[in-house]
Structure formats: structure tokens, C-alpha cells
Coordinates of C-alpha atoms in Angstrom, one line a residue:
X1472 CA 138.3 129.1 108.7
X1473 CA 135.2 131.2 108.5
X1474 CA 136.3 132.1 105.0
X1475 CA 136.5 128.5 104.0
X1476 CA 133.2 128.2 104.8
X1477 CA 131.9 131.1 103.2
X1478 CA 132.7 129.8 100.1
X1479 CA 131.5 126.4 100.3
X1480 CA 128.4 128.4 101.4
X1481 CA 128.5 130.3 98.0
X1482 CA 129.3 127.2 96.4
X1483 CA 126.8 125.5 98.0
X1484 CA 123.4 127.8 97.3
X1485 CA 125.0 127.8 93.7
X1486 CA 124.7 124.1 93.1
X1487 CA 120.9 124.9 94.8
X1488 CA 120.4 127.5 92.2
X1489 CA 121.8 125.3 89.5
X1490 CA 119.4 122.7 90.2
X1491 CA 116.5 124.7 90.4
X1492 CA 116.9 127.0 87.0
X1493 CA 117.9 123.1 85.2
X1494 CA 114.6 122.0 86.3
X1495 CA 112.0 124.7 85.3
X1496 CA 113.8 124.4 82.2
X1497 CA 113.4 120.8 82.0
X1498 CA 110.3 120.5 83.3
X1499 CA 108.8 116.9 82.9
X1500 CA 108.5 113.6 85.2
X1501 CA 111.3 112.2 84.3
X1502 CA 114.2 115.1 84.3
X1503 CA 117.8 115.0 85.1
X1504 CA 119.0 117.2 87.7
X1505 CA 121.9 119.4 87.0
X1506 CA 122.9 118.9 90.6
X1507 CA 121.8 116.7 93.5
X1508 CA 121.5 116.8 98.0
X1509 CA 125.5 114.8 97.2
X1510 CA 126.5 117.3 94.8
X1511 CA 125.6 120.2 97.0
X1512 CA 127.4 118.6 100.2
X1513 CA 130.5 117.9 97.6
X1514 CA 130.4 121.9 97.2
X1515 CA 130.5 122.6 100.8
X1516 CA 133.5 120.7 101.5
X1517 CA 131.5 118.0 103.2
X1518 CA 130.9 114.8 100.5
X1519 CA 128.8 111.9 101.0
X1520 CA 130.0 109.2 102.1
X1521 CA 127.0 107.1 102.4
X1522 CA 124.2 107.6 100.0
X1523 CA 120.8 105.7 100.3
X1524 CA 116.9 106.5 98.6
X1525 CA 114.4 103.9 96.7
X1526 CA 112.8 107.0 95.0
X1527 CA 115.9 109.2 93.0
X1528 CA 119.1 109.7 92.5
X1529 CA 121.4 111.9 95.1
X1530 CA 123.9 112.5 92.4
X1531 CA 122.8 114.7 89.2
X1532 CA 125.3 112.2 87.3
X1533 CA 123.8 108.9 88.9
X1534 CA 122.5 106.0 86.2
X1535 CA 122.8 102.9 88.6
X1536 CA 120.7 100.5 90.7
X1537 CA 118.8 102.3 93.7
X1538 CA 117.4 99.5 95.5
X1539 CA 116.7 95.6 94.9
X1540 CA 113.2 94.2 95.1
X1541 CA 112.6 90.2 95.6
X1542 CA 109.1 88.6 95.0
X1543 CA 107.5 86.0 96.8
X1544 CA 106.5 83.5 93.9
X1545 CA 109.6 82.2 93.0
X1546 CA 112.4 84.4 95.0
X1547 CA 113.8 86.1 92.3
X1548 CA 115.4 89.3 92.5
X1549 CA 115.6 92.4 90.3
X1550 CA 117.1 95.8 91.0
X1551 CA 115.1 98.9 90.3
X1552 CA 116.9 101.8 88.4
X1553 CA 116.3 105.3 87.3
X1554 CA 114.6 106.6 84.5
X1555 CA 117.5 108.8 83.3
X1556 CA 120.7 110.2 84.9
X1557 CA 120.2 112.3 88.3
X1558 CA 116.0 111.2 88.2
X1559 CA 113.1 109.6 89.4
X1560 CA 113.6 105.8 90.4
X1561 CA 111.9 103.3 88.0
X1562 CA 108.8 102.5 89.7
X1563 CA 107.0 100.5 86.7
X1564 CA 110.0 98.2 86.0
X1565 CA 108.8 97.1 89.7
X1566 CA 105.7 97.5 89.5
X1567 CA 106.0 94.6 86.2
X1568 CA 108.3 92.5 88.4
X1569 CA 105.8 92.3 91.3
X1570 CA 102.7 92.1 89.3
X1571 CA 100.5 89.4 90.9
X1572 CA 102.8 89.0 94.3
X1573 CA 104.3 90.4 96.3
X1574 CA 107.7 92.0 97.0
X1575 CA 110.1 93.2 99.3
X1576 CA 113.2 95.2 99.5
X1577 CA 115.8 93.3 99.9
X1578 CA 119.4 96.2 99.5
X1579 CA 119.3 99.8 99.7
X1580 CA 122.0 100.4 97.5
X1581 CA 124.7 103.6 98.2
X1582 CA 125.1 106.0 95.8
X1583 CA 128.4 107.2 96.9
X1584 CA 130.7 104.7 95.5
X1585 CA 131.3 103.1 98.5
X1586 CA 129.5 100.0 99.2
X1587 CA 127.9 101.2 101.7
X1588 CA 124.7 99.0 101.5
X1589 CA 121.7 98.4 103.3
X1590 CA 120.5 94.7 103.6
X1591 CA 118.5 92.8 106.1
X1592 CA 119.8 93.5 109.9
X1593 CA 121.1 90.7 112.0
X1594 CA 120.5 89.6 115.6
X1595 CA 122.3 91.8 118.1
X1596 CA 121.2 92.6 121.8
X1597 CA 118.0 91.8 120.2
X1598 CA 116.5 89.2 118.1
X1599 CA 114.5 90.0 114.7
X1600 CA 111.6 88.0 114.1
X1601 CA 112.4 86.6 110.2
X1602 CA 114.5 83.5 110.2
X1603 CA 118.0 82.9 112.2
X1604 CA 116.9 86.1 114.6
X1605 CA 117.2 88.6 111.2
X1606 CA 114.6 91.3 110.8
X1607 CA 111.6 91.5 108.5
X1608 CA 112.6 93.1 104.9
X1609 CA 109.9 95.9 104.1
X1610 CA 107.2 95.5 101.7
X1611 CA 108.1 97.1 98.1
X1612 CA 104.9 98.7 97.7
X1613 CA 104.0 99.9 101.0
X1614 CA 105.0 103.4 100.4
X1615 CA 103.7 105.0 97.0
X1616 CA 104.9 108.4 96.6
X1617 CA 105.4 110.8 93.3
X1618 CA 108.7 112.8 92.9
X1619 CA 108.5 115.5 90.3
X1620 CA 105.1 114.1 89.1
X1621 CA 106.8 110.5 88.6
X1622 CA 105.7 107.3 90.8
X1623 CA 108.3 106.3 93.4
X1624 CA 108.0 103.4 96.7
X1625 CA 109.3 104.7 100.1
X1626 CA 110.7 102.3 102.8
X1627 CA 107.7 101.3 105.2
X1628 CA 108.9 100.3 108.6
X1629 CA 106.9 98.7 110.8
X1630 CA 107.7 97.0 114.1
X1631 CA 110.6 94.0 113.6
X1632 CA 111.8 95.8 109.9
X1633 CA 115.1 96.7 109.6
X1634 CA 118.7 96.8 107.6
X1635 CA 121.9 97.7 108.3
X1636 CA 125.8 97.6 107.0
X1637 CA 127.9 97.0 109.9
X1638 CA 131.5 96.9 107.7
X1639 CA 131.3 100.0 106.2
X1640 CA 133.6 102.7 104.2
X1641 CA 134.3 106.3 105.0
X1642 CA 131.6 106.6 107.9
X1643 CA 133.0 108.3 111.1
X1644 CA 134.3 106.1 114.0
X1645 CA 135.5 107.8 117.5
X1646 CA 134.6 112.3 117.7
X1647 CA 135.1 112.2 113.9
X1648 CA 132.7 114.9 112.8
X1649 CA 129.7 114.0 110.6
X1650 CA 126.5 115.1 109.2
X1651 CA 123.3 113.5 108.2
X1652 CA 120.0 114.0 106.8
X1653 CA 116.5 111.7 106.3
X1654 CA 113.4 112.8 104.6
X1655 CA 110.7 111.1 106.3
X1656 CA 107.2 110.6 106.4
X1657 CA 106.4 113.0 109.6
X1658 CA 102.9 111.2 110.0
X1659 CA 104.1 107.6 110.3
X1660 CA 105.8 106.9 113.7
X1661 CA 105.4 105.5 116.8
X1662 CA 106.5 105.2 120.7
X1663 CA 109.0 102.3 120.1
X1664 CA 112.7 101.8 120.2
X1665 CA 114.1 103.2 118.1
X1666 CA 113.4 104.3 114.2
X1667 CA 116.7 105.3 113.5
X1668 CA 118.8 106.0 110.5
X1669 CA 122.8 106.8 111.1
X1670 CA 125.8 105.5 112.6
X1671 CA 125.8 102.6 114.9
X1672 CA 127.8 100.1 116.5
X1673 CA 129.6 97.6 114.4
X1674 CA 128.3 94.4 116.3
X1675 CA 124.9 95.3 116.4
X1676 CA 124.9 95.4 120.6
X1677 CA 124.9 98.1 123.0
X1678 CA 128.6 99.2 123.7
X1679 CA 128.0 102.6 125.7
X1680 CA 127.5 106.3 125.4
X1681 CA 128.4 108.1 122.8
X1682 CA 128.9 104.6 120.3
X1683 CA 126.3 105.5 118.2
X1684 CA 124.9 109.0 116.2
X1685 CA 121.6 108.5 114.5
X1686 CA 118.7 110.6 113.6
X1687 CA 116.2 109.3 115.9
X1688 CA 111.8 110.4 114.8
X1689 CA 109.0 109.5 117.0
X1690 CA 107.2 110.1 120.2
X1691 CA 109.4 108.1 122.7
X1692 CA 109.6 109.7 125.9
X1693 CA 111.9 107.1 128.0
X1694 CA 114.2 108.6 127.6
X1695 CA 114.3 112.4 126.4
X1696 CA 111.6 114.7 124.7
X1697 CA 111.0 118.0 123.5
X1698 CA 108.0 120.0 123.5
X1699 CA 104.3 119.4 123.0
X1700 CA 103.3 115.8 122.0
X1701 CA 106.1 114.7 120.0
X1702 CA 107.0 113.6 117.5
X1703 CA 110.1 114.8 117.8
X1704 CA 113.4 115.4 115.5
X1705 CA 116.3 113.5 118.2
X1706 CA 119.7 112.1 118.3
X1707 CA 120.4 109.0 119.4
X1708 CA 123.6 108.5 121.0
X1709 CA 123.2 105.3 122.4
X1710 CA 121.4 104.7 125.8
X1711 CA 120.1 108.3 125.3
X1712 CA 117.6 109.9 122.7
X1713 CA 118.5 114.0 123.2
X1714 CA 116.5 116.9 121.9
X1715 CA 119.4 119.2 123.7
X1716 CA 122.1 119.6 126.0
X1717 CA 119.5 117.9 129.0
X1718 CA 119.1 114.6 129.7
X1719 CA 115.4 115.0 129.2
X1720 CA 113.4 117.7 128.2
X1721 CA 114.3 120.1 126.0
X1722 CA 112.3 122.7 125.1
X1723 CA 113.7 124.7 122.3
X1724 CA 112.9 120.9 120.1
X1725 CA 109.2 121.1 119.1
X1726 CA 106.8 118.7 117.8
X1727 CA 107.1 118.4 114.3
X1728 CA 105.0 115.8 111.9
X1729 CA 105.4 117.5 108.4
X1730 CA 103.9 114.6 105.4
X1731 CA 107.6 115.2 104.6
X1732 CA 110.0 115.5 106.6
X1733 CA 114.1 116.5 106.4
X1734 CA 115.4 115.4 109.4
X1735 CA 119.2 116.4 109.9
X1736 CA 121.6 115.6 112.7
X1737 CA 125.2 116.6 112.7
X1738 CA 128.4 116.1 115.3
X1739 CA 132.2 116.9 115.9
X1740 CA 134.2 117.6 119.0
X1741 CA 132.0 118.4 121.6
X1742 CA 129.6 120.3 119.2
X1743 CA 126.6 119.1 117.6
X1744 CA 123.0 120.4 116.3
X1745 CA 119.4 119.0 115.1
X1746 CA 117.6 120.8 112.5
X1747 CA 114.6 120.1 110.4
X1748 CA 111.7 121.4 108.4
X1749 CA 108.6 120.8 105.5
X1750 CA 111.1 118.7 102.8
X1751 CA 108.1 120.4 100.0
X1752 CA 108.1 124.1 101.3
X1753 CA 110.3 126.4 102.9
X1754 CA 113.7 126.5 104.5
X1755 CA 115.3 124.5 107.7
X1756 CA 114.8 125.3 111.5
X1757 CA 117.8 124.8 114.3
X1758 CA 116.2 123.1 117.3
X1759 CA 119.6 122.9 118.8
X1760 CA 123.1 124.0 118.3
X1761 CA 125.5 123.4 121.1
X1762 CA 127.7 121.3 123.4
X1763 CA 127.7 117.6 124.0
X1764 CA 124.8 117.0 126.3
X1765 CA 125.3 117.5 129.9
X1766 CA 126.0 113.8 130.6
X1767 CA 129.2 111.4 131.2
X1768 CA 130.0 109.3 127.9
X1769 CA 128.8 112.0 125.1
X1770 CA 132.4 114.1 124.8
X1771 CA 134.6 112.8 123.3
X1772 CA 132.2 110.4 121.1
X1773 CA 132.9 107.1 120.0
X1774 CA 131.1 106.7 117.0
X1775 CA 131.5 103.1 115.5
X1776 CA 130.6 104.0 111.7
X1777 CA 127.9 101.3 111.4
X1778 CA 124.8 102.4 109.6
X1779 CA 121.3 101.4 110.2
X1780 CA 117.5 102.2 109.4
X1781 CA 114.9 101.5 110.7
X1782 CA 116.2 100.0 114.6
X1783 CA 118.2 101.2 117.3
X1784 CA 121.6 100.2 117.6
X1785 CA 121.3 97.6 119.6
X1786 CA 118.9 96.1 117.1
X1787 CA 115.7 97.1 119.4
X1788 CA 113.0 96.5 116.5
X1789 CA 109.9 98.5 118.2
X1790 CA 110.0 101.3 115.9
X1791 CA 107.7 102.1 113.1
X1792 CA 108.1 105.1 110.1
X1793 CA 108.4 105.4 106.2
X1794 CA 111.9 106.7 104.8
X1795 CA 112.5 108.3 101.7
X1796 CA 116.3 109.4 101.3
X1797 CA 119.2 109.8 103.6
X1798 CA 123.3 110.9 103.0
X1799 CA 125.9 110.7 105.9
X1800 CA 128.9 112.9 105.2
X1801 CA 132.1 113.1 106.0
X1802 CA 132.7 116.3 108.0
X1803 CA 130.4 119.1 109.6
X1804 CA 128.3 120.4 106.9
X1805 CA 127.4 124.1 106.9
X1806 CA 124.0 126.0 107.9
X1807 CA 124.3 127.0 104.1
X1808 CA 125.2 123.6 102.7
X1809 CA 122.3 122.0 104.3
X1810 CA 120.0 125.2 103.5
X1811 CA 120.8 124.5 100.3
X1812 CA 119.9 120.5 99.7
X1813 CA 116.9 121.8 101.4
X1814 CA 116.1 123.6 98.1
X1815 CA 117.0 120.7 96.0
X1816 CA 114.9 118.8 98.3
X1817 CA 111.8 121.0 97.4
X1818 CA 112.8 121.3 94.2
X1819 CA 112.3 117.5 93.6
X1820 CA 108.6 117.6 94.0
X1821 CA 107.5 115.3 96.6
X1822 CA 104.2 114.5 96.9
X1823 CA 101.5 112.1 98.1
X1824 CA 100.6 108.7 95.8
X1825 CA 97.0 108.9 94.4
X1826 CA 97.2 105.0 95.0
X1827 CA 98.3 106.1 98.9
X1828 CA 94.4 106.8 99.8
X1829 CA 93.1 104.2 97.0
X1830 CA 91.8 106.7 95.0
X1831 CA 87.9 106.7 95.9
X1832 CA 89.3 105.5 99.5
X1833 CA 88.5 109.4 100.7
X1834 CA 88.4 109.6 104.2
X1835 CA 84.8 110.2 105.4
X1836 CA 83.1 108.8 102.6
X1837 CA 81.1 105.6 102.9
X1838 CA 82.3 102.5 100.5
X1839 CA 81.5 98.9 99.7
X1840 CA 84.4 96.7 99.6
X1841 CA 83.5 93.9 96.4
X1842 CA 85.7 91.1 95.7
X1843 CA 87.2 90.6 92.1
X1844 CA 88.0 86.6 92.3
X1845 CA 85.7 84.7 89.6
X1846 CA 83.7 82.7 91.9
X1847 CA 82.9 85.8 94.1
X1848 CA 82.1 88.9 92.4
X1849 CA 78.7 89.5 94.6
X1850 CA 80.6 89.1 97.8
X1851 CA 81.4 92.4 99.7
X1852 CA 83.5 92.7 103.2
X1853 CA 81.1 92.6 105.8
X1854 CA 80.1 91.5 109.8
X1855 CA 78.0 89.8 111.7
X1856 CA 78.3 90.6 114.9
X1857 CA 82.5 90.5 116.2
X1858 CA 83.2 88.0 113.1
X1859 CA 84.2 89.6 109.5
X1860 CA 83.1 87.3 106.4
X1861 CA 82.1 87.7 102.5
X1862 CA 78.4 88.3 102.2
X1863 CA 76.1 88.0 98.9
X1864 CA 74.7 91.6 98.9
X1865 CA 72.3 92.2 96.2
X1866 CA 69.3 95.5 95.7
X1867 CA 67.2 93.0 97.2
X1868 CA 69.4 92.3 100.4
X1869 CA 67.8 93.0 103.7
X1870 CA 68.3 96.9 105.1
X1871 CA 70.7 95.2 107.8
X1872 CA 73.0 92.8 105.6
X1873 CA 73.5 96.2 103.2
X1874 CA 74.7 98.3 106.4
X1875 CA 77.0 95.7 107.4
X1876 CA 78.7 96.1 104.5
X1877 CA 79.2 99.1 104.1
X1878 CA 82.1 100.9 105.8
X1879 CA 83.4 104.5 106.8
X1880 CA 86.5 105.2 105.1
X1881 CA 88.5 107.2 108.0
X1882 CA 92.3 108.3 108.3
X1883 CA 94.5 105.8 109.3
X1884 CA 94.1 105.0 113.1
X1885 CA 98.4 104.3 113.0
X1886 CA 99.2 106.2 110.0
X1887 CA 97.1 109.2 108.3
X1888 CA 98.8 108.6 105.3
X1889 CA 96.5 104.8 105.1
X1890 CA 92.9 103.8 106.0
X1891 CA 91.1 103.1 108.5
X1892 CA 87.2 101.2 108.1
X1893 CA 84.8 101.7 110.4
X1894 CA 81.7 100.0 110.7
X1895 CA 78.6 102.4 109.3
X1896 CA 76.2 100.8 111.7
X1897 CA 78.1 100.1 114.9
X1898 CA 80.0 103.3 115.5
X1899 CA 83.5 103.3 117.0
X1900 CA 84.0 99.8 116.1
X1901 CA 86.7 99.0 112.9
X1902 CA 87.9 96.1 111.0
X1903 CA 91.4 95.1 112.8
X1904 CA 93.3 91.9 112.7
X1905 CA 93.6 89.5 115.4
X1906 CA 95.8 86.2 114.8
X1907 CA 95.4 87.4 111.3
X1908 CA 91.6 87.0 111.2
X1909 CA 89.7 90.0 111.0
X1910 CA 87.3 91.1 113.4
X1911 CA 84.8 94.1 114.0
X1912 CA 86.2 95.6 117.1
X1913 CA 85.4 98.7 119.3
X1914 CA 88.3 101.3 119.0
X1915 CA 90.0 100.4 122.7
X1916 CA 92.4 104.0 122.0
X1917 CA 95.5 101.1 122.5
X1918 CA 98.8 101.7 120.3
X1919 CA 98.3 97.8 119.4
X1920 CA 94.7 98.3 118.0
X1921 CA 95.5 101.4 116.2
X1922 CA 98.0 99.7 114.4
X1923 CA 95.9 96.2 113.6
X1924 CA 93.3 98.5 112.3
X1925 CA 95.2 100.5 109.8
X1926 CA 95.5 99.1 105.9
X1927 CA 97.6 100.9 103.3
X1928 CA 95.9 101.2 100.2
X1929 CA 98.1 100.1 96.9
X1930 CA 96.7 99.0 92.9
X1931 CA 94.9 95.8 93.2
X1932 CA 97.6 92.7 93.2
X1933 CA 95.3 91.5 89.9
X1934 CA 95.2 94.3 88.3
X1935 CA 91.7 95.4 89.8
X1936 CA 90.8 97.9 92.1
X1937 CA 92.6 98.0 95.5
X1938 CA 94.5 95.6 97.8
X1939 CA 94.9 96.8 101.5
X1940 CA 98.3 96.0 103.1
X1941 CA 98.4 95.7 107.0
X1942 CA 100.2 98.4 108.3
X1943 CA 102.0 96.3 111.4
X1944 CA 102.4 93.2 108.7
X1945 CA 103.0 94.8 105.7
X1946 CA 103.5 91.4 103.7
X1947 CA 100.4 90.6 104.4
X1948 CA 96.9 92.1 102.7
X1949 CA 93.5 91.4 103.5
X1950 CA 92.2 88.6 101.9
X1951 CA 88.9 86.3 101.5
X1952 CA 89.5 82.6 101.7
X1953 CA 86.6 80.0 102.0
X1954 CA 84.3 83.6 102.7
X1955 CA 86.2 85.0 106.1
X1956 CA 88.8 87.1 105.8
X1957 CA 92.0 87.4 106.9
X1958 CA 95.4 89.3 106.7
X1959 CA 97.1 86.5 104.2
X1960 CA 100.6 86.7 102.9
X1961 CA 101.4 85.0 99.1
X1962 CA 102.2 81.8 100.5
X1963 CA 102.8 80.2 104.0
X1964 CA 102.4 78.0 106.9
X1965 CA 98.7 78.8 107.2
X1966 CA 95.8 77.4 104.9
X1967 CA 94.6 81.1 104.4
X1968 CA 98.4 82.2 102.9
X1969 CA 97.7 80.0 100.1
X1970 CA 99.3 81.2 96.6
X1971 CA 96.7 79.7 94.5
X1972 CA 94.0 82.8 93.7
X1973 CA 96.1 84.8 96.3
X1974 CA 96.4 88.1 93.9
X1975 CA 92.3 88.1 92.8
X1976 CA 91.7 87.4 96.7
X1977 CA 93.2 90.0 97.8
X1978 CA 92.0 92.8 95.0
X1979 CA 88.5 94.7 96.0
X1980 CA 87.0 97.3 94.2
X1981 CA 85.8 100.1 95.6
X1982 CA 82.2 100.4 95.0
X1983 CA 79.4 102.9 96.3
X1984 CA 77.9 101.6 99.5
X1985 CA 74.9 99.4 100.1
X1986 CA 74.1 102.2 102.6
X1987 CA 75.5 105.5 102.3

């Protein structure tokens, strides 16, 4: 035995060393890999069996679809490809099929061969809030990343997202042993139930302890915890998120909110472990490696080899985060395996989208937010009062009308990795939504307020400057209709969701403030 896994430990950091030397010698956005995080786990005796990322390929051999986008003007669908064998996912061919509307992600295709995809979740012990009790699909362009210097989209979760594959191939069911890893966005989380990715119950209910073994990331503490703050690296096992053997607290499972994150949790008979570390520098930590936790239900497991992202198992839609990649294997991978697609990992060059902070959108500068439709060109974002309108600001514009519109660009209240605006004449008070109108509200420190204040930057939906997509509605961008603004999706019940003009509506340019 411990031979075995010596060599697929050699083998292992040789496929890592393979895939390093091929791409310094290859260097360029849109390389092949000579081996990928699947090929590596193949080495170490432990394939993948489930294989999911809207940015690259987990195969060095890979040349199909990674993900399907659908826009909202006329429903159609396209998948989204690489740009060569083993690379970079093909960001502009999306980026052409969504100019001027949105889109949202509508599969997470699996790499493995195995069908194992993602689409839309369905009702389960709870409801989602998109038609017939489904949950939301996330919006396509939420997350902009770069991977090896070439632009990629991440999967935005916010609250009532999620997907899911509940008749799966290959994924372990009962105390089969498995292993698992996400890279996340470490700054992007919340206190809900549950963001989740991993193995889950087939009919999308709770059916017990020890029916479900997911990588759990976020700052939950109903349940269990680790140290400091959160957020926290956990299992979740159903009806229990562990950071140890406890029920509770465990301290040897610290905070941890690396930009990126790789997230791994692995299981067999009575054994099981969380690790995790920076997915652009440096190796992987253990948090835990041990026995079942110290509670009835957890040993033996009974795993039910659904897979979800994004929810708990029981479909609790509360959760918010961004994912990247994720593999589920077949077996319990090695320290050295996963040391090893830890390497590749770093290797592939993640970093943060210029578009992700809108460019000139610099937190703690002072901006001017000018519309870009025809009829409106001298209107900038501004308030009077509570109430947020389009104002005609000119050099000859009162001292008071040019500081309300002008705005304090500040980290994202929900998310550092978006925006926040707050007012540059009434401090503490932002621009948050409210029944999708916005207002000029005082920061109240509330979860819910934090989150209806925080916009994710992306290219202008025209073409121009910058759109800002609400970060708890993600569909939905703020927009100028009839000169007050809203958070308005591209089409929809509501007179302010109108399609006409949506794109130039919702596409500002950055300008330099009316009052610095």
C-alpha cells in the first residue's frame, strides 16, 4: 500500500512538473497544457469522475464545450469553447454572443466523459425562486477573471442561484471514498445555507447524516466553525457543516479568504480531511486529517452521488460565492496528488479582470457616472435627498448639484472584488436598491444592505464605458429610465425592464467628478 502511493506520488509531481516546464516554454495566452488538475489525479490513481470550470480545460487533451451561455433577447443558446486543446475558455466568442444583452449560464458541462452536467437546480426541501420552484441561472458576465493572461467568466452565485445533476455517473454513493477540490473566489461569501459544491442527495431533500459530502465556504456559524471570523474551508455532510472531528468548533480550521481559493475535501471509511490554500502562490495546508466527526450518522457515510453548486443539499438557496473550477474523484487522492494540481493550479495564471474594478472604478477615487443613451449624454447619476435620478450637470451647475453627483468609488460593501458608491457629500450614505429603485441610503452595517449596495463592474452592454450588475440580482444592472434609476433586467414585467434602449441605458462612462 504505502508503495502504491509512493508512486502515484512520483507520478503525480511529474505530471506537475510536466505542466510547468510545457508552459514556460509555451508561454502565451492561449497555450496548451501538457497536463491538467485531471491528468494529475489520473497519475495518482485517483481519476476524475466529474469535471466542471467556465474558464479552462482540466484535461491537457480537452477541445470541447466548457459551459453554455443563453441570452435574453431572443433565448438562444451557444456553448463557449476553448481556444486550443488543454486552454483558456473562449471568452470573446461570448462576449460576441451577448453583445447588447444579457446572458446566463445555462450547463456547466463535465469534462470527464461522463455526463456529469450542471444545469438549473430543481425544487427540493426548498423552493427556488425562477419559474416552477427552479433556481436562478447565474449571470454570464458577472465574474471576469484572466487565466494565463487570457479573459475568462467565473460562476457568480448569489442568493436563489444554483445547479445540480442529480442522475449522475461514477460519483460515490454509500462510505465510497472520494476527493474533491473548488477554486473559489475567497472574498465573495456570505452567512447563508449553504454555498456548496460536491456530492448530494439524489432527490434534492434532506435524507440524514452523512447523505451528502460537499465542500462547504463561508462564514455560517449555525452550525460549526473554526477559528477567527470565518470564512471558513468546511464539509458539509448533511445537517452538519464540520471544520473537525467536533460538532462545533474546531480550532486547528482557520479563517481563510485568499482572491483565490483551492478548496479540497476528501472522505473514505471513517477517515476524511480538509485542506486549502492561495490557488496563485504556494502549496496546500491540512486543516484536518482524521476520523468521522464525533457524531451519530457520519461513519459509515451514505453518500448519494448527486452533485451540486452553489446550494445545500436540500436545495437551501441562501448562499452567495463565485466558482471557478471543481473535479470529484473517484477514490482518496494523495497529499502529493493534490500538492501537485496545486502547482498546475498556480501554474495557470489566475488573476483579477481589469474589467472586475471597471478600470478607472479605483476604490477611493471620486467619479462621475455619465449616461451614453443619445437623448442623455449630459445626464450623470445623482440624488436629491433619499431619491436617485439623472441630472443635467454642466461647468455652470450649482456647487450642490455637482457634489451630488459625484460619488466615492469604495470596495464592494458584499464583495471586494465589486464597487461600492458612496455619496461624496453625505458620508456613510451609498447608492443601494430597494424594490429595484435606487436610493441614497445610510450604511445600516445589515448583510441585506451590504449586498443591495454592491455593483459588479463589466464592459458597457453598448459598447461604452461600464455597466454595473447588482450583486444580489445579478441579471439586473443599473439603469436610467424616464431619468430615475433602477436595477432593470433586458426585458420584464416592469415598465423599467423594458428591452428598447436597455443596453445604451445601462452603459455609463466613467468620467472625472464634478467635485473631486
Amino acid at each position: 500500500m504505502a508503495s502504491r502511493f509512493r508512486n502515484a506520488a512520483a507520478l503525480a509531481v511529474a505530471a506537475a512538473g510536466m505542466l510547468v516546464t510545457g508552459m514556460l516554454a509555451n508561454a502565451g495566452p492561449a497555450r496548451a497544457a501538457v497536463s491538467q488538475s485531471c491528468d494529475i489525479y489520473a497519475s495518482g490513481g485517483t481519476p476524475c469522475v466529474a469535471a466542471h470550470s467556465t474558464t479552462r480545460a482540466l484535461y491537457g487533451a480537452y477541445n470541447g464545450s466548457l459551459y453554455q451561455v443563453r441570452r435574453s433577447s431572443d433565448n438562444a443558446t451557444r456553448d463557449i469553447g476553448v481556444l486550443a486543446a488543454g486552454g483558456v475558455a473562449n471568452a470573446a466568442a461570448q462576449d460576441s454572443f451577448c453583445a447588447g444583452t444579457s446572458c446566463v449560464i445555462t450547463v456547466i458541462y463535465d469534462q470527464s466523459g461522463r455526463g456529469n452536467h450542471l444545469t438549473q437546480a430543481p425544487p427540493g426541501g426548498f423552493s427556488g425562486p425562477a419559474a416552477g420552484g427552479y433556481d436562478n441561472l447565474a449571470n454570464a458576465t458577472a465574474a471576469p477573471v484572466t487565466v494565463g493572461g487570457s479573459k475568462a467568466y467565473g460562476v457568480f452565485v448569489s442568493p436563489g442561484t444554483g445547479y445540480r445533476d442529480n442522475s449522475t455517473n461514477g460519483i460515490a454513493r454509500g462510505d465510497q471514498p472520494e476527493g474533491m477540490y473548488a477554486i473559489l473566489d475567497g472574498t465573495h461569501y456570505n452567512g447563508g445555507c449553504c454555498f456548496d459544491y460536491g456530492n448530494a442527495e439524489t432527490n434534492s431533500r434532506d435524507n440524514g447524516n452523512g447523505t451528502m459530502e460537499a465542500i462547504y465556504f463561508g462564514n455560517i456559524k449555525v452550525w460549526g466553525y473554526g477559528a477567527g471570523n470565518g470564512p471558513w474551508i468546511m464539509a458539509d455532510l448533511e445537517n452538519g457543516l464540520f471544520s473537525g472531528v467536533n460538532q462545533r468548533y474546531n480550532a486547528g480550521d482557520p479563517s481563510i479568504s485568499h482572491r483565490f481559493l483551492h478548496a479540497v475535501i476528501k472522505g473514505e471509511p471513517n477517515h476524511w480531511a480538509i485542506r486549502g490554500g492561495n490557488a496563485q502562490s504556494g502549496g496546500l495546508s491540512t486543516f484536518y486529517n482524521g476520523v468521522r466527526p464525533n457524531v451519530a450518522g457520519y461513519n459509515p457515510m451514505k453518500k448519494e452521488g448527486a452533485i451540486i453548486l452553489g446550494i445545500g443539499g436540500d436545495n437551501s438557496i441562501g448562499a452567495a460565492g463565485t466558482f471557478y473550477e471543481g473535479v470529484m474523484t473517484s477514490g482518496y487522492p494523495s497529499d502529493a496528488t493534490e500538492n501537485a494540481v496545486q502547482a498546475s493550479v498556480v501554474a495557470a495564471g489566475y488573476r483579477t479582470s481589469g474589467s472586475s474594478t471597471g478600470g478607472t472604478l479605483t476604490p477611493g477615487s471620486t467619479v462621475s457616472l455619465r449616461a451614453t443613451t443619445a437623448c442623455c449624454t449630459t445626464r450623470y447619476i445623482s440624488h436629491s435627498g433619499s431619491s436617485v435620478v439623472t441630472s443635467v450637470v454642466s461647468s455652470a451647475s450649482a456647487a450642490a448639484d455637482k457634489a451630488n453627483a459625484s460619488w466615492i468609488v469604495r470596495n464592494g460593501l458584499a464583495n471586494s472584488s465589486c464597487v461600492s458608491f458612496e455619496s461624496r457629500n453625505t458620508s456613510g450614505s451609498f447608492l443601494r436598491h430597494q424594490n429595484y429603485r435606487l436610493y441614497l441610503h445610510a450604511n445600516d452595517g445589515s448583510a441585506l444592505f451590504a449586498s443591495d449596495a454592491t455593483f459588479c463592474p463589466q464592459a458597457g452592454q453598448n459598447g461604452q464605458g461600464t455597466s454595473l450588475a447588482s450583486a444580489n440580482y445579478p441579471s439586473r444592472y443599473i439603469r436610467h429610465y424616464a431619468n430615475e434609476v433602477y436595477i432593470a433586467s433586458n426585458g420584464g414585467a416592469n415598465t423599467f425592464d423594458a428591452a428598447a434602449s436597455w443596453a445604451d441605458d445601462v452603459s455609463w462612462v466613467v468620467s472625472t467628478p464634478w467635485t473631486p
